[in-house]
PDB file of C-alpha atoms in Angstrom:
ATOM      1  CA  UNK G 527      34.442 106.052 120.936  1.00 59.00           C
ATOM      2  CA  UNK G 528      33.900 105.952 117.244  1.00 55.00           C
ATOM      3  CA  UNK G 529      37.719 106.831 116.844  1.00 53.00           C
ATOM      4  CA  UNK G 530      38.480 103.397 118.789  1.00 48.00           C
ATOM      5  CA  UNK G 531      36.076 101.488 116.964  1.00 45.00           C
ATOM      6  CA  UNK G 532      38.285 102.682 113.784  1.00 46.00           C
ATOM      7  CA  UNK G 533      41.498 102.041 114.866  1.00 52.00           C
ATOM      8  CA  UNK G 534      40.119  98.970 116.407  1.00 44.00           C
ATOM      9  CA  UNK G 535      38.852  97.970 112.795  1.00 46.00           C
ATOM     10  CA  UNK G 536      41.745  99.348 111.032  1.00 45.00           C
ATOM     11  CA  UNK G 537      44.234  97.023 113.286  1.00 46.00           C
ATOM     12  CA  UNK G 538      41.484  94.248 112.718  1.00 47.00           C
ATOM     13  CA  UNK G 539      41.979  94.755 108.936  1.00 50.00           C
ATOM     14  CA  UNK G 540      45.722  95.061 108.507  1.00 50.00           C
ATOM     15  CA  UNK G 541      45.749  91.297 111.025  1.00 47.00           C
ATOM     16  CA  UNK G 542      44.066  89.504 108.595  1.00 53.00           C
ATOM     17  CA  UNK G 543      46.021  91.223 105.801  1.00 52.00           C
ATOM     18  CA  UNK G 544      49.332  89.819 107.057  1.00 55.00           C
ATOM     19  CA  UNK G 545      47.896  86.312 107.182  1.00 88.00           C
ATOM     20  CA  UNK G 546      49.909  84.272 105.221  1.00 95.00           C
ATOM     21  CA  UNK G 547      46.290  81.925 103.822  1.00 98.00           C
ATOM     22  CA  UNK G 548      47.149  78.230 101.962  1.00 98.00           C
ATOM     23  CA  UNK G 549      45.756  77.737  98.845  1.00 98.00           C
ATOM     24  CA  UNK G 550      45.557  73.962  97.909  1.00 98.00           C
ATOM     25  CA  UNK G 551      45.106  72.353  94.020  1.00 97.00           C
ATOM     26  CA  UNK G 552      43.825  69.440  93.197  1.00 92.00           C
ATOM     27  CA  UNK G 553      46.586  67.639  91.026  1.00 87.00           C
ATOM     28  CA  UNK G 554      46.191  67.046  87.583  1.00 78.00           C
ATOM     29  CA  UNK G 555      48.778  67.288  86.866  1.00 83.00           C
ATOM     30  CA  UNK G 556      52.712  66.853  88.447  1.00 85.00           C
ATOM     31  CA  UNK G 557      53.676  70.101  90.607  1.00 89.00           C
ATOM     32  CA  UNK G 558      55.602  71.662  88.568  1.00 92.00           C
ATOM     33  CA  UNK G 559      52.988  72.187  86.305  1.00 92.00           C
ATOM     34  CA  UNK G 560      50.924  73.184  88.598  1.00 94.00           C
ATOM     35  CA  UNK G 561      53.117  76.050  90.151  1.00 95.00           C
ATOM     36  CA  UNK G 562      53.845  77.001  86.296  1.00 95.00           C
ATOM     37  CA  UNK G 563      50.129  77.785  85.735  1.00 95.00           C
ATOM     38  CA  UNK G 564      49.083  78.714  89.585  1.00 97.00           C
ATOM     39  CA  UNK G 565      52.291  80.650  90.983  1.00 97.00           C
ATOM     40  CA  UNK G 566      51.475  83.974  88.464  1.00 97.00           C
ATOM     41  CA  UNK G 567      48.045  83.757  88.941  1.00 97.00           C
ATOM     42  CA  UNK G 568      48.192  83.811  92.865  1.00 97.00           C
ATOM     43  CA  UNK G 569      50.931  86.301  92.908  1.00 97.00           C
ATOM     44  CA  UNK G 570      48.468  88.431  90.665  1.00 97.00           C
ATOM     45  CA  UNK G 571      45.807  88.184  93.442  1.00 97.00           C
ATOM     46  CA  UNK G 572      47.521  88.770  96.293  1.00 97.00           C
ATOM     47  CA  UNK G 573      48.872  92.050  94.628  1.00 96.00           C
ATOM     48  CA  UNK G 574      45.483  93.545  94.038  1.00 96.00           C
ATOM     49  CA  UNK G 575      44.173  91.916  97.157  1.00 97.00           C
ATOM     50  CA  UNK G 576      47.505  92.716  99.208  1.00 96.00           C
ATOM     51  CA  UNK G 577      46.587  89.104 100.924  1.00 96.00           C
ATOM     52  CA  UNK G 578      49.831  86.412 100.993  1.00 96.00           C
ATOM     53  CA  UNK G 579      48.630  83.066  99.763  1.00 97.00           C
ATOM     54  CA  UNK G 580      50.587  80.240  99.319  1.00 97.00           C
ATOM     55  CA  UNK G 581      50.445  77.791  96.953  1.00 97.00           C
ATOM     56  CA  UNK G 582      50.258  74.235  97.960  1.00 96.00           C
ATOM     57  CA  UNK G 583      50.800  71.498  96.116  1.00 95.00           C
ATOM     58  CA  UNK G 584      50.823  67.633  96.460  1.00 93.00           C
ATOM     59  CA  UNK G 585      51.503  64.354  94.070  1.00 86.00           C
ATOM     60  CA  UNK G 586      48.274  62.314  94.282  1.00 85.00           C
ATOM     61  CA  UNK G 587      44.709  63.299  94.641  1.00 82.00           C
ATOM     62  CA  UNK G 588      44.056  60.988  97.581  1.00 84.00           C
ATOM     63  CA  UNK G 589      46.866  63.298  99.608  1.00 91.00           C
ATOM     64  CA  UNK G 590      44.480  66.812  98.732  1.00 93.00           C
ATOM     65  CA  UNK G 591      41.192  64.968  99.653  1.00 90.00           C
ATOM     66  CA  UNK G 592      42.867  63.713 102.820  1.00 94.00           C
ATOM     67  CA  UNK G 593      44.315  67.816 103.754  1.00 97.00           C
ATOM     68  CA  UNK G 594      40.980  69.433 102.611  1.00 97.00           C
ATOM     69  CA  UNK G 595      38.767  66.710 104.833  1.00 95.00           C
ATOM     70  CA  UNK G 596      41.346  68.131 107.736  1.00 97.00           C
ATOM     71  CA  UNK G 597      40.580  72.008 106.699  1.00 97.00           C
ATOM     72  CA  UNK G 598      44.046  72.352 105.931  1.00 98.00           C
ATOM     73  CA  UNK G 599      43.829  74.758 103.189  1.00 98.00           C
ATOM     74  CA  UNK G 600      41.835  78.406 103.853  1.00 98.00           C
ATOM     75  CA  UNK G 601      41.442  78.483 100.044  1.00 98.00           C
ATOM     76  CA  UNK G 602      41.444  75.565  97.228  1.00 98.00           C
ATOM     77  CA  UNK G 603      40.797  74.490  93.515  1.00 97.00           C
ATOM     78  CA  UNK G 604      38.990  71.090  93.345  1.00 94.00           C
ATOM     79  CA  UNK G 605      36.250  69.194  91.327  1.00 88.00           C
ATOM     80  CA  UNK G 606      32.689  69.575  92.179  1.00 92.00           C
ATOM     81  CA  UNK G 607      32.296  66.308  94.210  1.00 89.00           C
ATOM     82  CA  UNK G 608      35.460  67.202  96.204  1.00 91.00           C
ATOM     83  CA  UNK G 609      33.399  70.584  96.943  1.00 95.00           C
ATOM     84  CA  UNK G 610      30.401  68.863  98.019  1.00 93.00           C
ATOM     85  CA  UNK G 611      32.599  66.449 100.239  1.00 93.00           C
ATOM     86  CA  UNK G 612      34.390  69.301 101.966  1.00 96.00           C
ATOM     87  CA  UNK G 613      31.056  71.729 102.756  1.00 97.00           C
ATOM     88  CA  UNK G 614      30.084  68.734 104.496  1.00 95.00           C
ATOM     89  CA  UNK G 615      33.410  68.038 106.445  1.00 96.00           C
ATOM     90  CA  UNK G 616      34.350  71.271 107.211  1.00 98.00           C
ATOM     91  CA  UNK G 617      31.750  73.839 105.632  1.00 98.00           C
ATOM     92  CA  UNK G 618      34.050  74.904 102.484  1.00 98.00           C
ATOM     93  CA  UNK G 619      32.062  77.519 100.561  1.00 97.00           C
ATOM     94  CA  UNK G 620      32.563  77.329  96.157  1.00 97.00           C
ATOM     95  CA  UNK G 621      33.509  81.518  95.274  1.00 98.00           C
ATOM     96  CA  UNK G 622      34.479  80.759  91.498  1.00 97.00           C
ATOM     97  CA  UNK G 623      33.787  78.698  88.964  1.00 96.00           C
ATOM     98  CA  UNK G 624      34.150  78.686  85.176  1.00 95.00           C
ATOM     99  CA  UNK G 625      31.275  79.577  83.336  1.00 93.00           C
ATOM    100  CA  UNK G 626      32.102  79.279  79.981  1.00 89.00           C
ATOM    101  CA  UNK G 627      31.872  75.578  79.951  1.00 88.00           C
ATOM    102  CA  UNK G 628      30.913  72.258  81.794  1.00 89.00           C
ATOM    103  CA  UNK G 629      32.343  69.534  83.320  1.00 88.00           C
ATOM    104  CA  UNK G 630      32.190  66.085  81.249  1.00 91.00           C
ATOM    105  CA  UNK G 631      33.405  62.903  81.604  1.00 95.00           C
ATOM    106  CA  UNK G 632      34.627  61.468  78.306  1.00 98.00           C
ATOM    107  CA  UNK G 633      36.195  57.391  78.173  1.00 98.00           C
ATOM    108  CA  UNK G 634      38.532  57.124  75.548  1.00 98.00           C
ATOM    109  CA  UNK G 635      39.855  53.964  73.940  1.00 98.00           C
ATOM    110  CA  UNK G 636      43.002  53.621  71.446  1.00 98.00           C
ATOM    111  CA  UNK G 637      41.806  54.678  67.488  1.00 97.00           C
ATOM    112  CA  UNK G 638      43.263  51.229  66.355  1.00 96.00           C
ATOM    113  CA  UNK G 639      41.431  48.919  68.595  1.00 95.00           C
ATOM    114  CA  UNK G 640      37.830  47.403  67.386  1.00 94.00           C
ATOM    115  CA  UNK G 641      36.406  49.130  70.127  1.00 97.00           C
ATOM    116  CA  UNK G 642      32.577  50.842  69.174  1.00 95.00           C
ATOM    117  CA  UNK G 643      30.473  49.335  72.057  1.00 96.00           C
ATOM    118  CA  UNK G 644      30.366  50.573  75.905  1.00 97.00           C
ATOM    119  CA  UNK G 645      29.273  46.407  76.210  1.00 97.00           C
ATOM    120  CA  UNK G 646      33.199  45.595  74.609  1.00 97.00           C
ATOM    121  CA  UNK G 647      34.145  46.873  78.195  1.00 98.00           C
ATOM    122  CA  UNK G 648      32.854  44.186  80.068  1.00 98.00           C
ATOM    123  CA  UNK G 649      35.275  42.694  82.811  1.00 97.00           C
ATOM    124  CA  UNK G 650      37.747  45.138  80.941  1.00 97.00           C
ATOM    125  CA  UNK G 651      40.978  47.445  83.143  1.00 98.00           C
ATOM    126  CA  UNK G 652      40.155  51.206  82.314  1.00 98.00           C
ATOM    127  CA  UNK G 653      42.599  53.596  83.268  1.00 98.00           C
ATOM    128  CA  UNK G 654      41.481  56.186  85.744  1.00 97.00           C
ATOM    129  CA  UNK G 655      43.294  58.813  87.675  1.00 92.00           C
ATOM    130  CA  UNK G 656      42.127  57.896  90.522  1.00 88.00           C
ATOM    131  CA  UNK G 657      38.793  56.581  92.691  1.00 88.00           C
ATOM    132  CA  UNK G 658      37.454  60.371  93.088  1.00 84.00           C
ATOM    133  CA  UNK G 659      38.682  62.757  89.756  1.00 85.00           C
ATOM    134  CA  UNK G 660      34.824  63.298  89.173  1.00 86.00           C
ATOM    135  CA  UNK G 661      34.707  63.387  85.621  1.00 89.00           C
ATOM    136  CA  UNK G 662      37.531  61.087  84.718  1.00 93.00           C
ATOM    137  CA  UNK G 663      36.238  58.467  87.313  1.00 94.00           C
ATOM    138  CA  UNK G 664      33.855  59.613  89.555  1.00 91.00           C
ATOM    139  CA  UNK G 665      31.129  59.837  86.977  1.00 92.00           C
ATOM    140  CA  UNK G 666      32.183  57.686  84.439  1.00 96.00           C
ATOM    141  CA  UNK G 667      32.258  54.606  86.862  1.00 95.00           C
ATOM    142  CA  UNK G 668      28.892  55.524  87.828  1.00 93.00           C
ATOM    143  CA  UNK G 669      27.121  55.477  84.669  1.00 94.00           C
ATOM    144  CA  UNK G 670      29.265  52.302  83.574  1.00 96.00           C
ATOM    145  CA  UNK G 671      27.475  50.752  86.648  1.00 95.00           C
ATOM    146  CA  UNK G 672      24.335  52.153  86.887  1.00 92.00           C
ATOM    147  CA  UNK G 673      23.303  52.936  83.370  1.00 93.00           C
ATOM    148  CA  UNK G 674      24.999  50.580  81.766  1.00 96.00           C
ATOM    149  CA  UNK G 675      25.343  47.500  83.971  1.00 96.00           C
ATOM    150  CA  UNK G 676      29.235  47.024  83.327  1.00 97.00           C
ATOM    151  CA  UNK G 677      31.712  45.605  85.765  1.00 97.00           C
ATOM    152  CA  UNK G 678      35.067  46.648  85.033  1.00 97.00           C
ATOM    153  CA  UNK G 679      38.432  46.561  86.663  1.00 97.00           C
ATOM    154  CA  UNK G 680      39.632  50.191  87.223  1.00 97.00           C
ATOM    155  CA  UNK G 681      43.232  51.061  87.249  1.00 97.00           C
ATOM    156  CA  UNK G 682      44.323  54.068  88.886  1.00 96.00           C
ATOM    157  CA  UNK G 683      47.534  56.130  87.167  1.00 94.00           C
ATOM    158  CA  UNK G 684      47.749  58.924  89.304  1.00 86.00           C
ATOM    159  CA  UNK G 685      46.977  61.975  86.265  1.00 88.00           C
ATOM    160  CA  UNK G 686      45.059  62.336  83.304  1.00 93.00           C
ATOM    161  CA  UNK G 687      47.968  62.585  81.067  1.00 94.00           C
ATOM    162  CA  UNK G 688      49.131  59.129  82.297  1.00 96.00           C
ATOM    163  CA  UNK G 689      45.282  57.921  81.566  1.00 97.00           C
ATOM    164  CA  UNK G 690      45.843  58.571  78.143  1.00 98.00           C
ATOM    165  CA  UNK G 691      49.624  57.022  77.860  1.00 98.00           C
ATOM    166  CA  UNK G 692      48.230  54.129  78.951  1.00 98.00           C
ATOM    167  CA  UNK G 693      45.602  53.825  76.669  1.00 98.00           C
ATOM    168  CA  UNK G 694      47.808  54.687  73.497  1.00 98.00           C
ATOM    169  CA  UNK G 695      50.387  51.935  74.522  1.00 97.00           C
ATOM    170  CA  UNK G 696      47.194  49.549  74.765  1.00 97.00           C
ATOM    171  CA  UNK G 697      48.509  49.345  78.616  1.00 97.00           C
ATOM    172  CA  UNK G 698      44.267  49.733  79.023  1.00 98.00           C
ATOM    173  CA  UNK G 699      41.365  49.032  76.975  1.00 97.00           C
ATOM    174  CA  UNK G 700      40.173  52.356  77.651  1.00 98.00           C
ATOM    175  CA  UNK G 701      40.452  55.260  80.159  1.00 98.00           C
ATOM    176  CA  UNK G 702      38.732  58.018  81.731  1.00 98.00           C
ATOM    177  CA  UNK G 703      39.227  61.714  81.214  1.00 96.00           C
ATOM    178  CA  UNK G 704      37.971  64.961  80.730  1.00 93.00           C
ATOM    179  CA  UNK G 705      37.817  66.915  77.018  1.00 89.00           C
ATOM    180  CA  UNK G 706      40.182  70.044  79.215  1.00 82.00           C
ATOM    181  CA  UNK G 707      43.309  67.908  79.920  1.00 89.00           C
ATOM    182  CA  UNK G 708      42.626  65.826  76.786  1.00 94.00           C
ATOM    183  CA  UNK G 709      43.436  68.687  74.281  1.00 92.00           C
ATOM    184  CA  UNK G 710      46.031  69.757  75.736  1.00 89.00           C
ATOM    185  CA  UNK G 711      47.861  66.678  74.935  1.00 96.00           C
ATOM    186  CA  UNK G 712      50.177  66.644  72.563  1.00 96.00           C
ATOM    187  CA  UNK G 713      48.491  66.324  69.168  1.00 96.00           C
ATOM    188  CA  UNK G 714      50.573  63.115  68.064  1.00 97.00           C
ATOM    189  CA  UNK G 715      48.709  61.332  71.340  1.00 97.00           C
ATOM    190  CA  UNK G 716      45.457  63.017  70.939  1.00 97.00           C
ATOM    191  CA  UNK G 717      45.803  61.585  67.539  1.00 97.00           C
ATOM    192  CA  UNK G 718      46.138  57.988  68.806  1.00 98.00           C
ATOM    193  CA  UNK G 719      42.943  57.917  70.982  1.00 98.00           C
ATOM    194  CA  UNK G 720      38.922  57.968  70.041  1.00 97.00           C
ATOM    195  CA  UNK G 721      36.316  58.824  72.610  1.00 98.00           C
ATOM    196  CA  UNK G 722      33.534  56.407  72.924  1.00 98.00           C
ATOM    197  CA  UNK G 723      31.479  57.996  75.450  1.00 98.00           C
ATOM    198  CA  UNK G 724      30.698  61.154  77.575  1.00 97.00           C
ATOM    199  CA  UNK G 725      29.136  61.191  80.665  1.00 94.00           C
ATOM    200  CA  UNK G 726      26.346  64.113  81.655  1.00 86.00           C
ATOM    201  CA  UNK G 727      27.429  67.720  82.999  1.00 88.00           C
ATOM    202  CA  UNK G 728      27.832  69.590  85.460  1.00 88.00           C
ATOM    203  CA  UNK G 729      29.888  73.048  86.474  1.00 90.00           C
ATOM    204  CA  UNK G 730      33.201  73.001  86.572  1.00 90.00           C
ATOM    205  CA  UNK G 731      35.872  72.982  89.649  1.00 93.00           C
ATOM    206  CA  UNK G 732      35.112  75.614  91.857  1.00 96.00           C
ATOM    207  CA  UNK G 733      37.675  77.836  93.936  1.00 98.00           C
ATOM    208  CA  UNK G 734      36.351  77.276  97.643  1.00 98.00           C
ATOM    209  CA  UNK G 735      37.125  79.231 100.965  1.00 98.00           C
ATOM    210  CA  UNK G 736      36.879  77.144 104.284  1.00 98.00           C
ATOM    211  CA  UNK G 737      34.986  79.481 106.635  1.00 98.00           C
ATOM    212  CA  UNK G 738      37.650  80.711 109.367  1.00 98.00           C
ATOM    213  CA  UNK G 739      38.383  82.843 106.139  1.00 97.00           C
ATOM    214  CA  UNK G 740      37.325  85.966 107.291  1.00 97.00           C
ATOM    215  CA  UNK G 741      34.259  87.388 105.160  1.00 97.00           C
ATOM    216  CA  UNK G 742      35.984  90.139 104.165  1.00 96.00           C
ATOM    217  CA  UNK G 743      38.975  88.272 102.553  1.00 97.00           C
ATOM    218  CA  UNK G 744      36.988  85.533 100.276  1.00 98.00           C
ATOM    219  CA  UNK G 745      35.109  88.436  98.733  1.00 97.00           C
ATOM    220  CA  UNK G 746      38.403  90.248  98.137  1.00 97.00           C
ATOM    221  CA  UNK G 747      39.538  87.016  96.960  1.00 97.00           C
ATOM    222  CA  UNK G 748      36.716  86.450  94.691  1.00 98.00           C
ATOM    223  CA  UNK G 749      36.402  89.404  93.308  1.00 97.00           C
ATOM    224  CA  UNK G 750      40.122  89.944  91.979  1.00 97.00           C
ATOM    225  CA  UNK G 751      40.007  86.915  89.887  1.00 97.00           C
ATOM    226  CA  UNK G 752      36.752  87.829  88.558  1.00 97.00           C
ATOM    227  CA  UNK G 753      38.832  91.357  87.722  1.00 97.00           C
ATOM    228  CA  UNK G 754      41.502  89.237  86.410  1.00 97.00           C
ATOM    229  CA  UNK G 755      39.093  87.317  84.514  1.00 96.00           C
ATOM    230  CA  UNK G 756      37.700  90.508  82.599  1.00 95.00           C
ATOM    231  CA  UNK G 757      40.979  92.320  82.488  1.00 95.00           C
ATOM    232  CA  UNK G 758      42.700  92.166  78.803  1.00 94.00           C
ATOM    233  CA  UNK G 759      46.602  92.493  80.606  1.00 95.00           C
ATOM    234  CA  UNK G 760      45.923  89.905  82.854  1.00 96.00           C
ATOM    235  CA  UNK G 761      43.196  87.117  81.984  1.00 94.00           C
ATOM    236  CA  UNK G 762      45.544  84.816  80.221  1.00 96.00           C
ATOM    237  CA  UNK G 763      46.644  83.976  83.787  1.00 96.00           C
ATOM    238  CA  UNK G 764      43.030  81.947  83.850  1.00 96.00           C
ATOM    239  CA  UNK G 765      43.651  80.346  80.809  1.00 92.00           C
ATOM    240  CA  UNK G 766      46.188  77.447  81.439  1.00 89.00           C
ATOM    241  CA  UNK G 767      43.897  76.133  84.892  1.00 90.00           C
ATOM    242  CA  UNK G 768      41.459  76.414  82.430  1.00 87.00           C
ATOM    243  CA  UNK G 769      39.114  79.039  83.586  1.00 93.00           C
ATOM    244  CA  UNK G 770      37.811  80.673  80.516  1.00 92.00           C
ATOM    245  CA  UNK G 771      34.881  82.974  81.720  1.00 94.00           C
ATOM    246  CA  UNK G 772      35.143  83.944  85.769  1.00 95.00           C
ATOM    247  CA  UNK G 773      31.940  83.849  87.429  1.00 96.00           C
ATOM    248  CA  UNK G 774      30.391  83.470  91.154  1.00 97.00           C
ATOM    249  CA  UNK G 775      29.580  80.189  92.304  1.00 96.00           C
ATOM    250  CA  UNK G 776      27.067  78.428  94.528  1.00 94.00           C
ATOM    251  CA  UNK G 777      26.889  76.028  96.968  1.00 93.00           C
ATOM    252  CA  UNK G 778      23.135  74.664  95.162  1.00 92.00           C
ATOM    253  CA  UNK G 779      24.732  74.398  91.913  1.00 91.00           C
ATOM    254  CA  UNK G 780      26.958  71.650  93.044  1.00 92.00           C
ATOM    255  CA  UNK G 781      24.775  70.089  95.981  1.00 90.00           C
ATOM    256  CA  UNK G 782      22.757  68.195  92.952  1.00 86.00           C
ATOM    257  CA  UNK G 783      25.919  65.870  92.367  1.00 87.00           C
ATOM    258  CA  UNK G 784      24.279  64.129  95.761  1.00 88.00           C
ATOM    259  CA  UNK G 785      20.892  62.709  93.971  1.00 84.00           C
ATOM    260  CA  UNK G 786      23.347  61.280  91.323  1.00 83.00           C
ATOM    261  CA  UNK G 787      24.480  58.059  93.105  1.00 82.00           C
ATOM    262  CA  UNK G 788      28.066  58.924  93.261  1.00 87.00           C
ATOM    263  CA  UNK G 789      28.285  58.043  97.071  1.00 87.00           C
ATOM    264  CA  UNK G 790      28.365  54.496  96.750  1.00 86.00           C
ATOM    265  CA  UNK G 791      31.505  55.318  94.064  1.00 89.00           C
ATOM    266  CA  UNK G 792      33.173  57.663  96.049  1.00 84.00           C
ATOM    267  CA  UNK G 793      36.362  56.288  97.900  1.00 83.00           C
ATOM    268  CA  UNK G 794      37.003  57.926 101.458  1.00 76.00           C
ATOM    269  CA  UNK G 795      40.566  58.324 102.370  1.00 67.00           C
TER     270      UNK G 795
END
């Protein structure tokens, strides 16, 4: 009997390892960026994990809300509201998140305008890229609203590096990004831009499993990018998401993004 139970468990265990499992981005950037910095990384994982995932990628961030709200990716990369949106839509679960820094909003606005005052703003277009990017948007129109009382006119570009094209052509009066995708702009455009403000923090995207992932696989998941995350050869492959310090996430540490008032901001697709 216990010899059945191990085959029976060793047939159970190479199933699931033959799974080919999606794993989903949110885009910040075009695809092909995205498969340059998430194609080695993944292909690192499933060789010390010996689990296939593939990479999925899409052009606009309302397409990856719409696919996780369906569970269409077993495994996915996406801000901390998105991760409080999909535990309650289909019970996604954050493994990974980067510890070695927060997530901030920051509004920029071109370094020649006269431009000082959040009150300037009033009735003004800021470039977002899109409703939901949490700290580009998310957050930023919420504490233009509700601390600051400001009614603007967003404009949605689609990514953060077209956020801050548009501000440096004075396309905008201002935009909305985060300090990550901001430096690594080139420096002639970082150059052209000022931030006026910065939002409060919170942790940073989390990798989430959706829970037909079987146990077994999220923590194998989970723990090879940790590994990867401590190992000399092959953390660099963290670096260009930008995950600088691997580390477990919760569920709790995101679930306080719901007493902020972002509901009323958030747009449902």
């Amino acid at each position: 009997m216990k010899y059945l139970v191990a085959i029976l468990c060793l047939i159970h265990s190479s199933f699931l390892l033959a799974q080919e499992y999606t794993f989903g981005v949110v885009p910040q950037y075009e695809p092909q960026k995205l498969n340059t910095i998430w194609q080695p990384l993944l292909k690192q994982v499933s060789k010390q994990t010996g689990v296939t995932i593939k990479l999925i990628t899409v052009e606009s961030i309302p397409v990856f809300e719409k696919a996780f709200a369906n569970g269409e990716y077993d495994f996915a990369y996406m801000n901390p509201w998105h991760s409080v949106v999909a535990y309650e839509k289909q019970g996604y679960l954050p493994l990974i998140k980067d510890a070695g820094r927060k997530l901030q909003g920051i509004l920029l606005v071109n370094k020649d305008s006269d431009i000082d005052n959040l009150s300037q703003l009033e009735g003004a277009e800021i470039a977002f890229p899109a409703p939901n990017a949490l700290g580009a948007s998310l957050l930023m129109r919420a504490d233009l609203a509700l601390l600051y009382g400001l009614t603007i006119k967003p404009v949605y570009v689609q990514t953060h590096p077209s956020v801050y094209l548009n501000v440096a052509l004075h396309s905008t009066m201002a935009g909305g990004g985060v300090m990550g995708t901001f430096k690594q702009q080139p420096e002639s455009l970082q150059n052209k831009l000022k931030i006026l403000y910065k939002t409060h923090e919170i942790s940073r995207h989390p990798i989430v499993a959706h829970p037909r992932v079987d146990a077994a696989i999220q923590l194998k998941v989970q723990q090879a990018i940790l590994d990867i995350g401590q190992s000399p050869e092959h953390k660099h492959l963290l670096a260009g998401i930008p995950i600088i310090k691997s580390s477990i996430a919760t569920l709790a540490e995101y679930q306080q993004l719901t007493q902020w008032g972002l509901r009323s901001f958030y747009v449902e697709n």
